Short mmCIF file of C-alpha atoms in Angstrom, two decimals:
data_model
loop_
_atom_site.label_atom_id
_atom_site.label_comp_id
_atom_site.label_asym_id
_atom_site.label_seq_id
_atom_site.Cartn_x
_atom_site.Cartn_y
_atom_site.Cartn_z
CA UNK N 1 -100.92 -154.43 -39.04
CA UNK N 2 -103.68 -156.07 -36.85
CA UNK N 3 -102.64 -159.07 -34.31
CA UNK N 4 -104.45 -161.97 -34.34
CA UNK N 5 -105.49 -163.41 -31.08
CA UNK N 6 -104.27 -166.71 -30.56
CA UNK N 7 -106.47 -169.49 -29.44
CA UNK N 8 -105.74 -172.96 -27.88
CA UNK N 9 -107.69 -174.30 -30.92
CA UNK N 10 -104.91 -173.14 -33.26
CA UNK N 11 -102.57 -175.74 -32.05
CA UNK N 12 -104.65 -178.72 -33.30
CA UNK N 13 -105.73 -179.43 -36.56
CA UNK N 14 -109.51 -179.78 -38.33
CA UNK N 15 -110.34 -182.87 -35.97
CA UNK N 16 -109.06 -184.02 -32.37
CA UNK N 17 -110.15 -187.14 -30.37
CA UNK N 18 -112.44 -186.48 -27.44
CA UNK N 19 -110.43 -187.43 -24.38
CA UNK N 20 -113.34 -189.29 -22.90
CA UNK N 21 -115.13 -191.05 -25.63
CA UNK N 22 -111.99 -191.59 -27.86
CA UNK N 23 -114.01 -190.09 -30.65
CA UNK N 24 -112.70 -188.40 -33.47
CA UNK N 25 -114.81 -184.66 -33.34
CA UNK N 26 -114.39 -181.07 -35.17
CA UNK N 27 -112.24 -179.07 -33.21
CA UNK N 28 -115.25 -176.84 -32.60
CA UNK N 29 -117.28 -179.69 -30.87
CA UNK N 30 -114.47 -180.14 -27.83
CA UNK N 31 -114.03 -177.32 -25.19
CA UNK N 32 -110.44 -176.72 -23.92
CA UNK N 33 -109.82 -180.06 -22.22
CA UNK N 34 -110.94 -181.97 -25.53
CA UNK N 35 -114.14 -183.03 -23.90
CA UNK N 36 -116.95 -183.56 -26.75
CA UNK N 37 -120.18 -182.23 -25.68
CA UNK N 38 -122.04 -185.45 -25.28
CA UNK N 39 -119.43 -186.26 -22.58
CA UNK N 40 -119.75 -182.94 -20.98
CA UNK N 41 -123.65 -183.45 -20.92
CA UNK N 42 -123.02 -186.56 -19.28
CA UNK N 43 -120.37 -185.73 -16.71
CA UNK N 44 -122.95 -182.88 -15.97
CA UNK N 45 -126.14 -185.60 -15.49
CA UNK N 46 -124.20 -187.51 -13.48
CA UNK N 47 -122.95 -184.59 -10.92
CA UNK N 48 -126.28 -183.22 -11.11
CA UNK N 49 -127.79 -186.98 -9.93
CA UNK N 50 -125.21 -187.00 -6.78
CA UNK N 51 -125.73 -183.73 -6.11
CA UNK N 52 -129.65 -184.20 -5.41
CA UNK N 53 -128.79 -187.61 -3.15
CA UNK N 54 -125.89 -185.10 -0.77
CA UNK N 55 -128.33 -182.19 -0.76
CA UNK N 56 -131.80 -183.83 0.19
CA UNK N 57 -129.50 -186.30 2.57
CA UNK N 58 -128.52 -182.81 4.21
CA UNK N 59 -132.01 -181.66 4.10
CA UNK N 60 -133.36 -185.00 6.18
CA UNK N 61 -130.39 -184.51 8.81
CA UNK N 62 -131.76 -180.86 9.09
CA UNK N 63 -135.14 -182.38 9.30
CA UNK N 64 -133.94 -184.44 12.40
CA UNK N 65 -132.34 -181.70 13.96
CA UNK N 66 -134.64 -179.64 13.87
CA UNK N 67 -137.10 -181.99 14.89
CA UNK N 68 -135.39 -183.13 18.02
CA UNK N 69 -132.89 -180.00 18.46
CA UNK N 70 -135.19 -177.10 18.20
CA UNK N 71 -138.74 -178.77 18.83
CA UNK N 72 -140.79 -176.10 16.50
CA UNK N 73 -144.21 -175.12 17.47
CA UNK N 74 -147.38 -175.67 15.64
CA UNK N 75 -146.87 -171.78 14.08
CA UNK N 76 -144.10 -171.79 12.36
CA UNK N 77 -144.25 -175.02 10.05
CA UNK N 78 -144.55 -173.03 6.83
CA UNK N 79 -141.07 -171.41 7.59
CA UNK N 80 -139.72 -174.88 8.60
CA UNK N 81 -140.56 -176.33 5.86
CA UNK N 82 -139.08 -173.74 3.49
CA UNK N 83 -136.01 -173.75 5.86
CA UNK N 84 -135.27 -177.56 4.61
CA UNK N 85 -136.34 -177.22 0.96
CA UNK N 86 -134.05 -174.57 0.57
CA UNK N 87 -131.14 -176.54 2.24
CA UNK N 88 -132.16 -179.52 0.03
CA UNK N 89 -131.93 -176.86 -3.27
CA UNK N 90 -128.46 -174.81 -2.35
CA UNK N 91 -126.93 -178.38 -0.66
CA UNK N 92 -127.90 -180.12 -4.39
CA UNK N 93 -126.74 -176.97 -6.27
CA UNK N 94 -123.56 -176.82 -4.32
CA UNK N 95 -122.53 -180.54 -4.43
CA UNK N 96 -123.37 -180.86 -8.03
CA UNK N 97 -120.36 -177.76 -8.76
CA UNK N 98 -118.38 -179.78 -6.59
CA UNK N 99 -118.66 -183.00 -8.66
CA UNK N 100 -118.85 -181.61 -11.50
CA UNK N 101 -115.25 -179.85 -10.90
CA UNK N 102 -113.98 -182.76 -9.20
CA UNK N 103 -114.46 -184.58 -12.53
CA UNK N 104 -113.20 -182.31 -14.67
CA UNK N 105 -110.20 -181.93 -13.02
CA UNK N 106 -109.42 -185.51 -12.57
CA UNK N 107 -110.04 -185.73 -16.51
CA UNK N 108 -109.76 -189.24 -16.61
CA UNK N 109 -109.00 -190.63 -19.69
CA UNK N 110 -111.12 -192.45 -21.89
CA UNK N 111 -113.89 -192.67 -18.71
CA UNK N 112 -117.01 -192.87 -21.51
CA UNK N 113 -115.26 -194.94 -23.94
CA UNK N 114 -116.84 -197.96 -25.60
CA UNK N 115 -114.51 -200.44 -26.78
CA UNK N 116 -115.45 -201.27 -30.51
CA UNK N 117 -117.65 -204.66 -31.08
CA UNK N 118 -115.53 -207.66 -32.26
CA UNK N 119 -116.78 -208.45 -34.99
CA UNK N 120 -118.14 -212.54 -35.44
CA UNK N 121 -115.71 -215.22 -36.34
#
């Protein structure tokens, strides 16, 4: 007799609610902390826009250090330059994971929400 695996998705039925959007989804369209994938695209835009403002805000502090720290010569700008795109590019990379995670462990509740239109009286 075979085993069948059991799966976090076997404790909930055909549909769950999203825990960010309060919408009902198929239990296939929410990943294991019942985000829907519209609010996991989002949460990801939104850590991928703050992680471009921390990583090219580290890449113009390394652009004033270096300029007034190490003082480069005339020969070397190429490598420079490359120096401070790259530190813009891992810094961006590297904050965005942070934000990302930070969010997803926070999980707050019903963050993307919209509260239903009242309807005319």
């Amino acid at each position: 007799m075979t085993e069948r695996r059991v799966s976090w998705r076997d404790r909930f039925g055909e549909e769950v609610t999203c825990v960010r959007c309060l919408e009902v989804r198929d239990t296939s369209d929410v990943d294991r902390l019942l985000w829907c994938r519209s609010c996991l695209l989002t949460a990801r835009r939104r850590a991928t826009r703050r992680g471009w403002v921390v990583g090219i805000s580290g890449a113009l502090l390394l652009v004033l250090w270096i300029w007034w720290a190490v003082r480069p010569t005339d020969l070397v700008w190429g490598g420079w330059a490359a120096t401070v795109v790259a530190a813009a590019w891992i810094g961006a990379r590297a904050a965005r994971e942070v934000f990302f995670g930070v969010e997803r462990v926070l999980n707050r509740r019903a963050a993307e929400a919209v509260p239903p239109a009242v309807p005319d009286a």
